[in-house]
PDB file of C-alpha atoms in Angstrom:
ATOM      1  CA  ASP A   1       4.855  17.927   4.642  1.00  0.00           C
ATOM      2  CA  ALA A   2       1.465  19.366   3.321  1.00  0.00           C
ATOM      3  CA  LYS A   3       2.297  22.593   1.911  1.00  0.00           C
ATOM      4  CA  THR A   4      -1.518  23.868   1.762  1.00  0.00           C
ATOM      5  CA  THR A   5      -3.230  25.559   4.493  1.00  0.00           C
ATOM      6  CA  GLN A   6      -6.817  25.005   5.513  1.00  0.00           C
ATOM      7  CA  PRO A   7      -8.799  25.788   8.467  1.00  0.00           C
ATOM      8  CA  THR A   8      -9.342  23.008  10.749  1.00  0.00           C
ATOM      9  CA  SER A   9     -13.159  23.098  10.872  1.00  0.00           C
ATOM     10  CA  MET A  10     -16.023  24.542   9.591  1.00  0.00           C
ATOM     11  CA  ASP A  11     -19.903  24.332   9.882  1.00  0.00           C
ATOM     12  CA  CYS A  12     -22.584  24.760   7.229  1.00  0.00           C
ATOM     13  CA  ALA A  13     -26.399  24.900   7.342  1.00  0.00           C
ATOM     14  CA  GLU A  14     -28.027  21.795   5.675  1.00  0.00           C
ATOM     15  CA  GLY A  15     -29.038  23.352   1.898  1.00  0.00           C
ATOM     16  CA  ARG A  16     -26.773  26.301   1.823  1.00  0.00           C
ATOM     17  CA  ALA A  17     -23.454  26.762  -0.094  1.00  0.00           C
ATOM     18  CA  ALA A  18     -20.270  25.541   1.948  1.00  0.00           C
ATOM     19  CA  ASN A  19     -17.154  27.157   0.807  1.00  0.00           C
ATOM     20  CA  LEU A  20     -14.050  25.608   1.769  1.00  0.00           C
ATOM     21  CA  PRO A  21     -10.981  27.729   1.430  1.00  0.00           C
ATOM     22  CA  CYS A  22      -7.333  26.662   0.760  1.00  0.00           C
ATOM     23  CA  ASN A  23      -4.036  28.325   0.908  1.00  0.00           C
ATOM     24  CA  HIS A  24      -1.310  27.275  -1.369  1.00  0.00           C
ATOM     25  CA  SER A  25       1.450  30.003  -2.017  1.00  0.00           C
ATOM     26  CA  THR A  26       3.987  27.776  -3.049  1.00  0.00           C
ATOM     27  CA  ILE A  27       1.921  26.289  -5.912  1.00  0.00           C
ATOM     28  CA  SER A  28       4.149  26.003  -9.113  1.00  0.00           C
ATOM     29  CA  GLY A  29       3.053  26.956 -12.237  1.00  0.00           C
ATOM     30  CA  ASN A  30       2.521  23.495 -13.509  1.00  0.00           C
ATOM     31  CA  GLU A  31       0.540  21.958 -10.227  1.00  0.00           C
ATOM     32  CA  TYR A  32      -2.506  21.012 -10.178  1.00  0.00           C
ATOM     33  CA  VAL A  33      -4.794  21.735  -7.048  1.00  0.00           C
ATOM     34  CA  TYR A  34      -6.926  18.556  -5.871  1.00  0.00           C
ATOM     35  CA  TRP A  35      -9.566  18.179  -3.602  1.00  0.00           C
ATOM     36  CA  TYR A  36     -10.583  14.984  -1.813  1.00  0.00           C
ATOM     37  CA  ARG A  37     -13.004  14.388   0.928  1.00  0.00           C
ATOM     38  CA  GLN A  38     -13.146  11.276   3.279  1.00  0.00           C
ATOM     39  CA  ILE A  39     -16.064  10.569   5.543  1.00  0.00           C
ATOM     40  CA  HIS A  40     -15.247   8.523   8.600  1.00  0.00           C
ATOM     41  CA  SER A  41     -13.722   5.287   8.260  1.00  0.00           C
ATOM     42  CA  GLN A  42     -13.976   5.675   4.521  1.00  0.00           C
ATOM     43  CA  GLY A  43     -11.042   6.056   2.234  1.00  0.00           C
ATOM     44  CA  PRO A  44     -10.408   9.271   0.293  1.00  0.00           C
ATOM     45  CA  GLN A  45     -13.075  10.092  -2.439  1.00  0.00           C
ATOM     46  CA  TYR A  46     -11.722  12.489  -5.457  1.00  0.00           C
ATOM     47  CA  ILE A  47     -13.676  15.568  -5.917  1.00  0.00           C
ATOM     48  CA  ILE A  48     -12.374  17.559  -8.315  1.00  0.00           C
ATOM     49  CA  HIS A  49      -9.029  19.458  -9.676  1.00  0.00           C
ATOM     50  CA  GLY A  50      -8.052  22.256 -11.368  1.00  0.00           C
ATOM     51  CA  LEU A  51      -4.865  24.272 -12.834  1.00  0.00           C
ATOM     52  CA  LYS A  52      -5.783  27.774 -13.535  1.00  0.00           C
ATOM     53  CA  ASN A  53      -9.142  28.059 -14.714  1.00  0.00           C
ATOM     54  CA  ASN A  54     -12.426  27.192 -12.591  1.00  0.00           C
ATOM     55  CA  GLU A  55     -13.630  23.777 -12.494  1.00  0.00           C
ATOM     56  CA  THR A  56     -17.393  22.468 -11.914  1.00  0.00           C
ATOM     57  CA  ASN A  57     -18.641  19.000 -11.927  1.00  0.00           C
ATOM     58  CA  GLU A  58     -21.638  17.265 -10.804  1.00  0.00           C
ATOM     59  CA  MET A  59     -20.333  17.166  -6.976  1.00  0.00           C
ATOM     60  CA  ALA A  60     -18.337  20.772  -6.505  1.00  0.00           C
ATOM     61  CA  SER A  61     -16.930  23.875  -8.063  1.00  0.00           C
ATOM     62  CA  LEU A  62     -13.596  24.811  -7.825  1.00  0.00           C
ATOM     63  CA  ILE A  63     -12.720  28.478  -7.497  1.00  0.00           C
ATOM     64  CA  ILE A  64      -8.595  29.443  -8.245  1.00  0.00           C
ATOM     65  CA  THR A  65      -7.851  32.747  -7.994  1.00  0.00           C
ATOM     66  CA  GLU A  66      -5.640  34.447 -10.585  1.00  0.00           C
ATOM     67  CA  ASP A  67      -2.092  34.306  -8.417  1.00  0.00           C
ATOM     68  CA  ARG A  68      -3.178  30.636  -7.565  1.00  0.00           C
ATOM     69  CA  LYS A  69      -2.100  30.916  -4.345  1.00  0.00           C
ATOM     70  CA  SER A  70      -5.149  30.056  -2.954  1.00  0.00           C
ATOM     71  CA  SER A  71      -8.452  28.261  -4.165  1.00  0.00           C
ATOM     72  CA  THR A  72     -12.099  27.494  -2.896  1.00  0.00           C
ATOM     73  CA  LEU A  73     -13.880  24.413  -2.806  1.00  0.00           C
ATOM     74  CA  ILE A  74     -17.733  25.007  -3.213  1.00  0.00           C
ATOM     75  CA  LEU A  75     -20.742  22.620  -2.518  1.00  0.00           C
ATOM     76  CA  PRO A  76     -23.546  24.433  -3.841  1.00  0.00           C
ATOM     77  CA  HIS A  77     -26.563  22.691  -1.612  1.00  0.00           C
ATOM     78  CA  ALA A  78     -24.496  20.992   1.063  1.00  0.00           C
ATOM     79  CA  THR A  79     -26.507  17.891   2.402  1.00  0.00           C
ATOM     80  CA  LEU A  80     -25.910  15.910   5.610  1.00  0.00           C
ATOM     81  CA  ARG A  81     -24.057  13.636   3.836  1.00  0.00           C
ATOM     82  CA  ASP A  82     -21.498  16.158   2.969  1.00  0.00           C
ATOM     83  CA  THR A  83     -20.231  16.078   6.671  1.00  0.00           C
ATOM     84  CA  ALA A  84     -16.640  14.648   5.998  1.00  0.00           C
ATOM     85  CA  VAL A  85     -12.724  15.838   6.284  1.00  0.00           C
ATOM     86  CA  TYR A  86     -11.934  17.574   3.040  1.00  0.00           C
ATOM     87  CA  TYR A  87      -8.583  17.794   1.882  1.00  0.00           C
ATOM     88  CA  CYS A  88      -6.772  20.468  -0.593  1.00  0.00           C
ATOM     89  CA  ILE A  89      -3.764  19.010  -1.829  1.00  0.00           C
ATOM     90  CA  VAL A  90      -1.080  20.455  -4.399  1.00  0.00           C
ATOM     91  CA  ARG A  91       2.272  18.841  -5.596  1.00  0.00           C
ATOM     92  CA  VAL A  92       4.819  21.411  -4.706  1.00  0.00           C
ATOM     93  CA  SER A  93       8.328  22.260  -5.811  1.00  0.00           C
ATOM     94  CA  PRO A  94      11.081  20.665  -5.714  1.00  0.00           C
ATOM     95  CA  TYR A  95       9.203  17.613  -7.683  1.00  0.00           C
ATOM     96  CA  THR A  96       9.290  14.601  -5.149  1.00  0.00           C
ATOM     97  CA  GLY A  97       7.419  12.314  -7.183  1.00  0.00           C
ATOM     98  CA  ASN A  98       3.692  11.275  -7.442  1.00  0.00           C
ATOM     99  CA  GLN A  99       2.667  10.947  -3.985  1.00  0.00           C
ATOM    100  CA  PHE A 100      -0.097  13.231  -2.485  1.00  0.00           C
ATOM    101  CA  TYR A 101       0.552  15.335   0.653  1.00  0.00           C
ATOM    102  CA  PHE A 102      -2.779  15.406   2.498  1.00  0.00           C
ATOM    103  CA  GLY A 103      -2.313  17.645   5.453  1.00  0.00           C
ATOM    104  CA  THR A 104      -4.979  17.560   8.453  1.00  0.00           C
ATOM    105  CA  GLY A 105      -7.712  18.725   5.958  1.00  0.00           C
ATOM    106  CA  THR A 106     -10.950  20.878   7.151  1.00  0.00           C
ATOM    107  CA  SER A 107     -13.701  19.293   8.843  1.00  0.00           C
ATOM    108  CA  LEU A 108     -16.964  20.043   7.369  1.00  0.00           C
ATOM    109  CA  THR A 109     -20.061  19.948   9.572  1.00  0.00           C
ATOM    110  CA  VAL A 110     -23.719  20.145   7.943  1.00  0.00           C
ATOM    111  CA  ILE A 111     -25.989  21.086  10.390  1.00  0.00           C
ATOM    112  CA  PRO A 112     -29.659  20.339   9.828  1.00  0.00           C
TER     113      PRO A 112
ATOM    114  CA  ASP B   1     -17.952  -2.866  -8.797  1.00  0.00           C
ATOM    115  CA  THR B   2     -14.723  -1.704 -10.891  1.00  0.00           C
ATOM    116  CA  GLY B   3     -13.044   0.596  -8.253  1.00  0.00           C
ATOM    117  CA  VAL B   4      -9.890  -0.232  -5.821  1.00  0.00           C
ATOM    118  CA  SER B   5     -10.544  -2.894  -3.583  1.00  0.00           C
ATOM    119  CA  GLN B   6      -8.470  -3.933  -0.525  1.00  0.00           C
ATOM    120  CA  ASP B   7      -8.389  -7.020   1.799  1.00  0.00           C
ATOM    121  CA  PRO B   8      -9.135  -7.718   4.381  1.00  0.00           C
ATOM    122  CA  ARG B   9     -10.915  -4.559   5.575  1.00  0.00           C
ATOM    123  CA  HIS B  10      -9.885  -4.925   9.421  1.00  0.00           C
ATOM    124  CA  LYS B  11      -7.061  -7.045  11.003  1.00  0.00           C
ATOM    125  CA  ILE B  12      -6.280  -7.280  14.316  1.00  0.00           C
ATOM    126  CA  THR B  13      -3.035  -9.132  15.715  1.00  0.00           C
ATOM    127  CA  LYS B  14      -0.726  -9.481  18.375  1.00  0.00           C
ATOM    128  CA  ARG B  15       2.804  -7.676  18.612  1.00  0.00           C
ATOM    129  CA  GLY B  16       5.451  -9.372  16.879  1.00  0.00           C
ATOM    130  CA  GLN B  17       3.323 -11.190  14.330  1.00  0.00           C
ATOM    131  CA  ASN B  18       3.293 -10.634  10.644  1.00  0.00           C
ATOM    132  CA  VAL B  19       0.453  -9.549   8.446  1.00  0.00           C
ATOM    133  CA  THR B  20      -0.030  -8.992   5.092  1.00  0.00           C
ATOM    134  CA  PHE B  21      -2.436  -6.936   3.060  1.00  0.00           C
ATOM    135  CA  ARG B  22      -3.615  -7.058  -0.336  1.00  0.00           C
ATOM    136  CA  CYS B  23      -4.699  -4.273  -2.872  1.00  0.00           C
ATOM    137  CA  ASP B  24      -6.700  -4.756  -6.190  1.00  0.00           C
ATOM    138  CA  PRO B  25      -6.390  -1.367  -8.318  1.00  0.00           C
ATOM    139  CA  ILE B  26      -8.511  -0.194 -11.130  1.00  0.00           C
ATOM    140  CA  SER B  27      -7.865  -2.423 -13.681  1.00  0.00           C
ATOM    141  CA  GLU B  28      -6.714  -0.029 -16.256  1.00  0.00           C
ATOM    142  CA  HIS B  29      -4.407   1.913 -13.745  1.00  0.00           C
ATOM    143  CA  ASN B  30      -0.520   1.157 -14.038  1.00  0.00           C
ATOM    144  CA  ARG B  31       0.336   3.298 -10.766  1.00  0.00           C
ATOM    145  CA  LEU B  32      -0.309   2.054  -7.680  1.00  0.00           C
ATOM    146  CA  TYR B  33       0.262   3.992  -3.835  1.00  0.00           C
ATOM    147  CA  TRP B  34       0.287   2.857  -0.484  1.00  0.00           C
ATOM    148  CA  TYR B  35      -0.321   5.523   2.305  1.00  0.00           C
ATOM    149  CA  ARG B  36      -1.002   4.977   6.097  1.00  0.00           C
ATOM    150  CA  GLN B  37      -3.165   6.918   8.347  1.00  0.00           C
ATOM    151  CA  THR B  38      -3.697   7.034  11.909  1.00  0.00           C
ATOM    152  CA  LEU B  39      -6.315   8.901  13.963  1.00  0.00           C
ATOM    153  CA  GLY B  40      -6.845  12.576  13.390  1.00  0.00           C
ATOM    154  CA  GLN B  41      -4.408  13.044  10.584  1.00  0.00           C
ATOM    155  CA  GLY B  42      -4.340  12.985   6.903  1.00  0.00           C
ATOM    156  CA  PRO B  43      -3.102  10.032   5.079  1.00  0.00           C
ATOM    157  CA  GLU B  44       0.739   9.848   4.349  1.00  0.00           C
ATOM    158  CA  PHE B  45       2.544   8.234   1.515  1.00  0.00           C
ATOM    159  CA  LEU B  46       4.400   4.797   2.088  1.00  0.00           C
ATOM    160  CA  THR B  47       4.911   3.787  -1.418  1.00  0.00           C
ATOM    161  CA  TYR B  48       4.177   3.753  -4.976  1.00  0.00           C
ATOM    162  CA  PHE B  49       4.681   1.597  -7.834  1.00  0.00           C
ATOM    163  CA  GLN B  50       4.350   1.957 -11.666  1.00  0.00           C
ATOM    164  CA  ASN B  51       3.515  -1.442 -13.336  1.00  0.00           C
ATOM    165  CA  GLU B  52       5.676  -3.799 -11.504  1.00  0.00           C
ATOM    166  CA  ALA B  53       8.523  -1.376 -10.387  1.00  0.00           C
ATOM    167  CA  GLN B  54       8.548   0.027  -7.131  1.00  0.00           C
ATOM    168  CA  LEU B  55       9.924   3.498  -7.928  1.00  0.00           C
ATOM    169  CA  GLU B  56       9.349   5.402  -4.345  1.00  0.00           C
ATOM    170  CA  LYS B  57       9.319   4.659  -0.843  1.00  0.00           C
ATOM    171  CA  SER B  58       9.105   6.979   2.073  1.00  0.00           C
ATOM    172  CA  ARG B  59      11.171   7.356   5.029  1.00  0.00           C
ATOM    173  CA  LEU B  60       8.293   6.131   6.742  1.00  0.00           C
ATOM    174  CA  LEU B  61       8.450   2.545   5.325  1.00  0.00           C
ATOM    175  CA  SER B  62      10.996   1.058   7.709  1.00  0.00           C
ATOM    176  CA  ASP B  63      12.889  -2.385   7.056  1.00  0.00           C
ATOM    177  CA  ARG B  64       9.612  -4.310   8.590  1.00  0.00           C
ATOM    178  CA  PHE B  65       7.769  -3.035   5.974  1.00  0.00           C
ATOM    179  CA  SER B  66       7.673  -4.610   2.441  1.00  0.00           C
ATOM    180  CA  ALA B  67       5.602  -4.118  -0.722  1.00  0.00           C
ATOM    181  CA  GLU B  68       5.378  -6.022  -3.904  1.00  0.00           C
ATOM    182  CA  ARG B  69       3.224  -5.919  -7.552  1.00  0.00           C
ATOM    183  CA  PRO B  70       4.909  -9.014  -8.982  1.00  0.00           C
ATOM    184  CA  LYS B  71       2.664  -8.757 -12.228  1.00  0.00           C
ATOM    185  CA  GLY B  72       1.955  -5.127 -12.157  1.00  0.00           C
ATOM    186  CA  SER B  73      -1.635  -5.898 -11.345  1.00  0.00           C
ATOM    187  CA  PHE B  74      -2.430  -6.288  -7.243  1.00  0.00           C
ATOM    188  CA  SER B  75      -0.132  -5.353  -4.526  1.00  0.00           C
ATOM    189  CA  THR B  76       0.276  -6.558  -1.284  1.00  0.00           C
ATOM    190  CA  LEU B  77       2.205  -4.823   1.844  1.00  0.00           C
ATOM    191  CA  GLU B  78       3.673  -7.028   4.299  1.00  0.00           C
ATOM    192  CA  ILE B  79       4.548  -5.579   7.842  1.00  0.00           C
ATOM    193  CA  GLN B  80       6.915  -8.053   9.861  1.00  0.00           C
ATOM    194  CA  ARG B  81       7.125  -8.045  13.616  1.00  0.00           C
ATOM    195  CA  THR B  82       4.208  -5.571  14.028  1.00  0.00           C
ATOM    196  CA  GLU B  83       4.287  -3.070  16.520  1.00  0.00           C
ATOM    197  CA  GLN B  84       1.677  -1.226  18.542  1.00  0.00           C
ATOM    198  CA  GLY B  85       2.759   2.071  16.500  1.00  0.00           C
ATOM    199  CA  ASP B  86       1.687   0.242  13.379  1.00  0.00           C
ATOM    200  CA  SER B  87      -1.661   0.183  14.044  1.00  0.00           C
ATOM    201  CA  ALA B  88      -3.315   2.379  11.453  1.00  0.00           C
ATOM    202  CA  MET B  89      -5.523   2.570   8.700  1.00  0.00           C
ATOM    203  CA  TYR B  90      -3.549   1.534   5.527  1.00  0.00           C
ATOM    204  CA  LEU B  91      -5.042   2.738   2.327  1.00  0.00           C
ATOM    205  CA  CYS B  92      -4.389   1.695  -1.519  1.00  0.00           C
ATOM    206  CA  ALA B  93      -4.975   3.959  -4.410  1.00  0.00           C
ATOM    207  CA  SER B  94      -4.166   3.644  -8.189  1.00  0.00           C
ATOM    208  CA  SER B  95      -4.297   6.097 -11.363  1.00  0.00           C
ATOM    209  CA  SER B  96      -3.229   5.911 -14.770  1.00  0.00           C
ATOM    210  CA  THR B  97      -0.295   7.847 -16.100  1.00  0.00           C
ATOM    211  CA  GLY B  98      -0.955  11.546 -16.980  1.00  0.00           C
ATOM    212  CA  SER B  99      -0.432  14.774 -15.641  1.00  0.00           C
ATOM    213  CA  ARG B 100      -3.241  15.073 -13.878  1.00  0.00           C
ATOM    214  CA  GLU B 101      -2.787  12.306 -11.651  1.00  0.00           C
ATOM    215  CA  THR B 102      -6.061  11.421 -10.207  1.00  0.00           C
ATOM    216  CA  GLN B 103      -5.517   8.999  -7.688  1.00  0.00           C
ATOM    217  CA  TYR B 104      -8.811   6.695  -6.795  1.00  0.00           C
ATOM    218  CA  PHE B 105      -8.466   5.271  -3.238  1.00  0.00           C
ATOM    219  CA  GLY B 106      -9.695   2.108  -1.815  1.00  0.00           C
ATOM    220  CA  PRO B 107     -11.635   1.374   1.428  1.00  0.00           C
ATOM    221  CA  GLY B 108      -8.311   0.614   3.326  1.00  0.00           C
ATOM    222  CA  THR B 109      -7.519  -2.026   5.666  1.00  0.00           C
ATOM    223  CA  ARG B 110      -7.910  -0.917   9.395  1.00  0.00           C
ATOM    224  CA  LEU B 111      -4.938  -2.644  11.405  1.00  0.00           C
ATOM    225  CA  LEU B 112      -4.731  -2.774  15.013  1.00  0.00           C
ATOM    226  CA  VAL B 113      -1.516  -4.691  16.929  1.00  0.00           C
ATOM    227  CA  LEU B 114      -2.542  -5.826  20.657  1.00  0.00           C
TER     228      LEU B 114
END
């Protein structure tokens, strides 16, 4: 079972920042938070991951709270091509292997 | 293109037939994963290889499913005696050993069992 909680859907105006929240209250100290997205009928695409510190790359920023129980993915200037399902993933204790548990994700719609 | 590739991209078969899918991972990646995704759901883990060794199998992987990675490079996933419930997207991902374990996914094979 996925151990993250995400809103089912969100809308964002084109050009504005999209902030996608994720709760992962049972995360263990050595487990990373990963974000992937999936555009319709394609394979999931890696976006970013982090452990404790905030992370930024060319696609997005990841803000992890100090207690690590939640995180936010930020797409700074959303475009129509960012419309996708966004998955927040952690590996939770007890350690069950290397697979990811995806859950159902957040369906982000970027509106013109 | 040096990403993960999967073949075929689409497969339509009749119930009871056998099907085989192929995955070619990123060349330097020693770990390979198979996932299944049904409509409206996130991908679900099926099995995982490190090099040629199959180290984990999900309860979802029934006896009709078998996966191989004979030389630690490409992998095949075979479904015997397909059922309509096997209709799904089958995704392959690869990664290299390490604590960060970023998995890179292929485009998937969409299976429709009639």
